mmCIF file of C-alpha atoms in Angstrom:
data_model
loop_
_atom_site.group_PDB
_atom_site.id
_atom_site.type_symbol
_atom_site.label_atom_id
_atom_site.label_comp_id
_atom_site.label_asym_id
_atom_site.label_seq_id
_atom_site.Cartn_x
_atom_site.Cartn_y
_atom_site.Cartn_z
ATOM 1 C CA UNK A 63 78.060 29.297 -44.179
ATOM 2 C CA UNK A 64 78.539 29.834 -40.595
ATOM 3 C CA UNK A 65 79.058 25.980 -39.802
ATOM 4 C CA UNK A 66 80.233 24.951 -43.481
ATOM 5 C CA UNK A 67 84.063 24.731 -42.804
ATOM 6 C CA UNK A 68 84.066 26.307 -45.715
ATOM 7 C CA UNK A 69 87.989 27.390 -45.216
ATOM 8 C CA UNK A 70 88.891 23.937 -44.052
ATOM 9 C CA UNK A 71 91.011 25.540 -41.278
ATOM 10 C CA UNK A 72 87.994 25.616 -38.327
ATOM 11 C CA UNK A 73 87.443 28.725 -38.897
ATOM 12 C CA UNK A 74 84.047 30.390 -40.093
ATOM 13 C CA UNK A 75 82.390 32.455 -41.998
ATOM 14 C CA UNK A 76 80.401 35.014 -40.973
ATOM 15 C CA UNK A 77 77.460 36.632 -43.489
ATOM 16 C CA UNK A 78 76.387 39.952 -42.902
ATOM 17 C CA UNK A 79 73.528 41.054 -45.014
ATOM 18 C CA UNK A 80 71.621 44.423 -45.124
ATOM 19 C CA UNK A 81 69.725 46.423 -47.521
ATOM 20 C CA UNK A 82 70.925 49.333 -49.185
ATOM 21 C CA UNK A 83 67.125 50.182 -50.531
ATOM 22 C CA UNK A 84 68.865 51.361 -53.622
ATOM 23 C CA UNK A 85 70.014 54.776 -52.163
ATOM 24 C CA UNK A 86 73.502 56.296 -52.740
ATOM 25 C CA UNK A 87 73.522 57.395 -48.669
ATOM 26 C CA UNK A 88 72.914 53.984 -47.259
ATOM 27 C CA UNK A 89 75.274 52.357 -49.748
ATOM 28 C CA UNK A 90 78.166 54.707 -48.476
ATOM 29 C CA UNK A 91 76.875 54.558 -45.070
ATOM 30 C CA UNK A 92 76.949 50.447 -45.088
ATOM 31 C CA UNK A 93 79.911 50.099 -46.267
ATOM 32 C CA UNK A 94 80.955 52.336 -43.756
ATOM 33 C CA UNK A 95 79.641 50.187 -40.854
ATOM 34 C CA UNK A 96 80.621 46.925 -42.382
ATOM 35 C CA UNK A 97 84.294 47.809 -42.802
ATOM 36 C CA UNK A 98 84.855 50.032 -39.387
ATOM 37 C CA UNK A 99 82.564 48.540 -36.814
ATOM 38 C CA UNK A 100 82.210 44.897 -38.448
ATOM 39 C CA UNK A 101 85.822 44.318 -39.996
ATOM 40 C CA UNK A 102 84.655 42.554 -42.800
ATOM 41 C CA UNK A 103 87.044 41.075 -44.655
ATOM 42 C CA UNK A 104 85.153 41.999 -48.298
ATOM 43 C CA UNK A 105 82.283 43.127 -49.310
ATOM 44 C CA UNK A 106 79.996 41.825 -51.435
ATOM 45 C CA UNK A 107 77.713 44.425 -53.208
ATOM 46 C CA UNK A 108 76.052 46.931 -54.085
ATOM 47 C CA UNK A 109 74.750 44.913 -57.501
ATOM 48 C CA UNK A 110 74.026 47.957 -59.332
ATOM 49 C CA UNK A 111 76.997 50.912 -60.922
ATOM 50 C CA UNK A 112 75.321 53.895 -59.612
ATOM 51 C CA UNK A 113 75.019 52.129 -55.878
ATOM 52 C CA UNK A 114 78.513 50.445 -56.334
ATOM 53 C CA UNK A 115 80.601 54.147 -57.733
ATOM 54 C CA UNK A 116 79.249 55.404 -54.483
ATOM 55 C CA UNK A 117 80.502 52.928 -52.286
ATOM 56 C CA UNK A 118 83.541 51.889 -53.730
ATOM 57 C CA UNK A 119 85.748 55.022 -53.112
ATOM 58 C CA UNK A 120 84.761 54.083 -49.608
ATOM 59 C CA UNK A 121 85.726 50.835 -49.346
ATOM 60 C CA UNK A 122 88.568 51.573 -51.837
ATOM 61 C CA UNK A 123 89.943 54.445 -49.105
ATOM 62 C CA UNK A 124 89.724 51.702 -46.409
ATOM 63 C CA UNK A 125 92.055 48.780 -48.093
ATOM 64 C CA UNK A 126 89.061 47.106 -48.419
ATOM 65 C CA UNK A 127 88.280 44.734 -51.091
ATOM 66 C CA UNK A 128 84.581 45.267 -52.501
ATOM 67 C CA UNK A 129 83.501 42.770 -55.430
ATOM 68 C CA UNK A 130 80.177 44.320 -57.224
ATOM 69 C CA UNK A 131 78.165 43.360 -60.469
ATOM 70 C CA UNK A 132 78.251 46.683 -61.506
ATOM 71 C CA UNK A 133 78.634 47.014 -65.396
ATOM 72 C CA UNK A 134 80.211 50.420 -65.988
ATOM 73 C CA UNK A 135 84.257 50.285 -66.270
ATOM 74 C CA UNK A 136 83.986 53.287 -63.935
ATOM 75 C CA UNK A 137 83.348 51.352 -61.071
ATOM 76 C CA UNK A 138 87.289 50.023 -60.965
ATOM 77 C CA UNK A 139 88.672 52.686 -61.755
ATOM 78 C CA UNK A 140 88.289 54.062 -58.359
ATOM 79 C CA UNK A 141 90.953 52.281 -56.954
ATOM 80 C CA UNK A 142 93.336 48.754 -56.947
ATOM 81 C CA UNK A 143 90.670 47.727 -54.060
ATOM 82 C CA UNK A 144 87.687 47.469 -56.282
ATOM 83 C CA UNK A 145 86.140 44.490 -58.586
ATOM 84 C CA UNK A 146 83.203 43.398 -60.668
ATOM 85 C CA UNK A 147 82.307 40.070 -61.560
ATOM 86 C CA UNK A 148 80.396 41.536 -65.018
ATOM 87 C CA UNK A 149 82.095 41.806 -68.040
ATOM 88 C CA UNK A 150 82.475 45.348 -69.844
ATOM 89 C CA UNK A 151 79.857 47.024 -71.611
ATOM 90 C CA UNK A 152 82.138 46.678 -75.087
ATOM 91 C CA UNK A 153 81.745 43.123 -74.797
ATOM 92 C CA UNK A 154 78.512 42.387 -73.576
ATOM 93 C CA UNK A 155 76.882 45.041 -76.254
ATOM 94 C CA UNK A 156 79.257 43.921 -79.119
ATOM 95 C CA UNK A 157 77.752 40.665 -78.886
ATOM 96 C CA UNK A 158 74.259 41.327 -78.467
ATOM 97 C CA UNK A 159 74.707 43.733 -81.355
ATOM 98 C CA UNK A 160 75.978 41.271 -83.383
ATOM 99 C CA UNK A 161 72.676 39.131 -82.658
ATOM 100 C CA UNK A 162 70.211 42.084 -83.200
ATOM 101 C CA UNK A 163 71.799 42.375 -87.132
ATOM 102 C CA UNK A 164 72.770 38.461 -87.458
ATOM 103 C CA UNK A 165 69.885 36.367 -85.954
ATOM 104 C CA UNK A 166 67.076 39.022 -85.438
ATOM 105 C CA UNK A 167 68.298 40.732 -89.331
ATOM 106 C CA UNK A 168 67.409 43.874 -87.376
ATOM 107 C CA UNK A 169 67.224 46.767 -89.624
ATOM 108 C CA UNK A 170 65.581 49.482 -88.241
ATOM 109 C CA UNK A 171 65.908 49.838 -84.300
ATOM 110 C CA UNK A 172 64.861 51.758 -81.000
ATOM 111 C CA UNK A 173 66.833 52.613 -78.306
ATOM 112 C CA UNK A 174 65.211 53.191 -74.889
ATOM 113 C CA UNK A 175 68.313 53.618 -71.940
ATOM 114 C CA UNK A 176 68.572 55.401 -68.431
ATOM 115 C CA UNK A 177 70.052 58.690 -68.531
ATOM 116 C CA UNK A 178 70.767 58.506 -65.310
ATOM 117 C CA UNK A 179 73.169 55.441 -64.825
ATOM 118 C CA UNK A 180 76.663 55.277 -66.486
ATOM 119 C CA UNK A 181 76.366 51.558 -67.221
ATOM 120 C CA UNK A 182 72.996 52.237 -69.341
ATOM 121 C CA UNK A 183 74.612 55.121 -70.918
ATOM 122 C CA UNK A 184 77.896 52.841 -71.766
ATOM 123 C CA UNK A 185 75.675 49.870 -73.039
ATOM 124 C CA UNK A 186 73.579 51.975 -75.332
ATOM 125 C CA UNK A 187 76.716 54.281 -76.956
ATOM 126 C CA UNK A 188 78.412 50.301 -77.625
ATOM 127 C CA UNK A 189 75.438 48.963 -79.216
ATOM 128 C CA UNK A 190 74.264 51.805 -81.212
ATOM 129 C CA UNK A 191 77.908 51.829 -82.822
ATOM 130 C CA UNK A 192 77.760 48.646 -83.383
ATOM 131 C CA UNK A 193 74.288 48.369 -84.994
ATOM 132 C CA UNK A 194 75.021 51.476 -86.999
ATOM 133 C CA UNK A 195 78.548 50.558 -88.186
ATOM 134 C CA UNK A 196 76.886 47.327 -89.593
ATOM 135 C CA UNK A 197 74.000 48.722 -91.449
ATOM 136 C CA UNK A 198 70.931 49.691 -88.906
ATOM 137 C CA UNK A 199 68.988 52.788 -88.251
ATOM 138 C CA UNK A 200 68.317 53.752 -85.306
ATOM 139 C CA UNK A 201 64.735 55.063 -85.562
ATOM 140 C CA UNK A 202 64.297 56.647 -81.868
ATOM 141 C CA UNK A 203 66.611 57.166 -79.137
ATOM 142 C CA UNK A 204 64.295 57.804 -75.860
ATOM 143 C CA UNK A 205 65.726 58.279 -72.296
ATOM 144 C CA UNK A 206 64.109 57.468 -68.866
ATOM 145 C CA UNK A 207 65.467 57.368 -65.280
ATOM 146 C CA UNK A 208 64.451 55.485 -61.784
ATOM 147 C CA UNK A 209 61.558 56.801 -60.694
ATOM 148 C CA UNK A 210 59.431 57.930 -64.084
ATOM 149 C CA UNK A 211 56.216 56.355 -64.047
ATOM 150 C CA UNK A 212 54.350 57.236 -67.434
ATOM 151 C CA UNK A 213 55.963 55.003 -70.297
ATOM 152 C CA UNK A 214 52.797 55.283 -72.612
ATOM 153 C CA UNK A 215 53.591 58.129 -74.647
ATOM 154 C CA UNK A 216 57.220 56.705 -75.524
ATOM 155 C CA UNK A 217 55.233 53.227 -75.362
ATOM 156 C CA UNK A 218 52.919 54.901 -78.481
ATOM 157 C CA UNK A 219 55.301 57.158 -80.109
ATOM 158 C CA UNK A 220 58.030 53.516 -80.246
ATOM 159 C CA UNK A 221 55.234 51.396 -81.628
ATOM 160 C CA UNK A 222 53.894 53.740 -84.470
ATOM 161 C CA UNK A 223 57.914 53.864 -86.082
ATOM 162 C CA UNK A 224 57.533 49.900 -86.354
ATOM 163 C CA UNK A 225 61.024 48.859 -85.304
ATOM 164 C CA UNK A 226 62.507 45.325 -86.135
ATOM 165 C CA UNK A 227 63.885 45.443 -82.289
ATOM 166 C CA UNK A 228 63.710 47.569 -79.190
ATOM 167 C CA UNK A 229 67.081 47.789 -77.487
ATOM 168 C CA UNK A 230 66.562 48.585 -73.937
ATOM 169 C CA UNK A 231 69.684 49.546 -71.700
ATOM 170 C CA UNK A 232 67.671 49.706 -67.874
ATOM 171 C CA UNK A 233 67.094 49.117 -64.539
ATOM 172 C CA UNK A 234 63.953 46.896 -63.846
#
C-alpha cells in the first residue's frame, strides 16, 4: 500500500495495524492513539459490535470516520462519523429465515445466541419472528457468552428435542 500510488496523486498510504485482543479497553484506547498521536485519516475496525459500540463514540467525538463490520444497527447510531460495511440484522435474518422454512422445510427449530452481544441478540429476535410468523416452533432457546467453556449439557439437552435446524447467532 505504502508504494502502490494508490491515490494517483504521489502520495501514500500509510497502514497502521494493531490488535485490539478483543477487549473493550484496548479498542477505546487504540482508537485513541490512532486518531490523536497517529492522525489517521479513518479507521478501519474493530470487526466485531461489542468492540466497535465501544470505540465508535470515540472516534465519533473526534470527527473521525471509523468503518466497522459490526452487525448491530446500534453501532451508527452513535454518531454521523460512524459506518459498517454489514448489512442489518432484519435483512440478513429475514433471508436466512426464509431458507430455514423454504429449502431446509424447517419445522421445529433451536436457537442457541450470545446474550452478551447486541448483534446476536438482534439476529436471533429477527429470525425467530420470522420462523415463527411462518409456521416453526422453536423447540429451545439457549444462551451463551465469550468465555463459557462447557457446551455439552446444552450440546445433550439440543440433540434429545431432535430439531430440523439449529440456528446459532455467535461469536466463534
Amino acid at each position: 500500500i505504502e508504494k502502490s500510488n494508490f491515490l494517483g496523486d504521489g502520495r501514500k498510504l500509510k497502514l497502521l495495524l494493531e490488535d485490539d485482543a478483543a477487549d473493550k479497553n484496548q479498542a477505546i484506547s487504540l482508537t485513541n492513539r490512532f486518531v490523536t498521536r497517529d492522525r489517521v485519516s479513518i479507521l478501519l475496525g474493530p470487526p466485531t459490535t461489542v468492540l466497535a459500540s465501544a470505540a465508535a463514540p470515540v472516534a465519533n467525538s473526534l470527527d473521525t470516520p471509523i468503518l466497522t463490520i459490526a452487525v448491530a444497527d446500534v453501532v451508527t447510531q452513535v454518531g454521523p462519523w460512524v459506518y459498517k460495511t454489514y448489512m442489518s440484522p432484519d435483512a440478513a435474518m429475514t433471508a436466512v429465515g426464509k431458507y430455514a422454512i423454504e429449502k431446509l422445510k424447517a419445522k421445529k427449530i433451536a436457537l442457541v445466541y450470545d446474550r452478551a452481544n447486541d448483534a446476536s441478540v438482534a439476529q436471533n429476535k429477527v429470525f425467530k419472528e420470522y420462523v415463527t410468523r411462518n409456521g416453526a416452533e422453536i423447540v429451545a432457546e439457549e444462551t451463551t457468552q465469550v468465555g463459557e467453556t462447557n457446551f455439552a449439557p446444552m450440546a445433550t439437552k439440543l440433540a434429545s428435542l431432535a430439531p430440523d435446524a439449529l440456528f446459532l447467532a455467535t461469536t466463534a
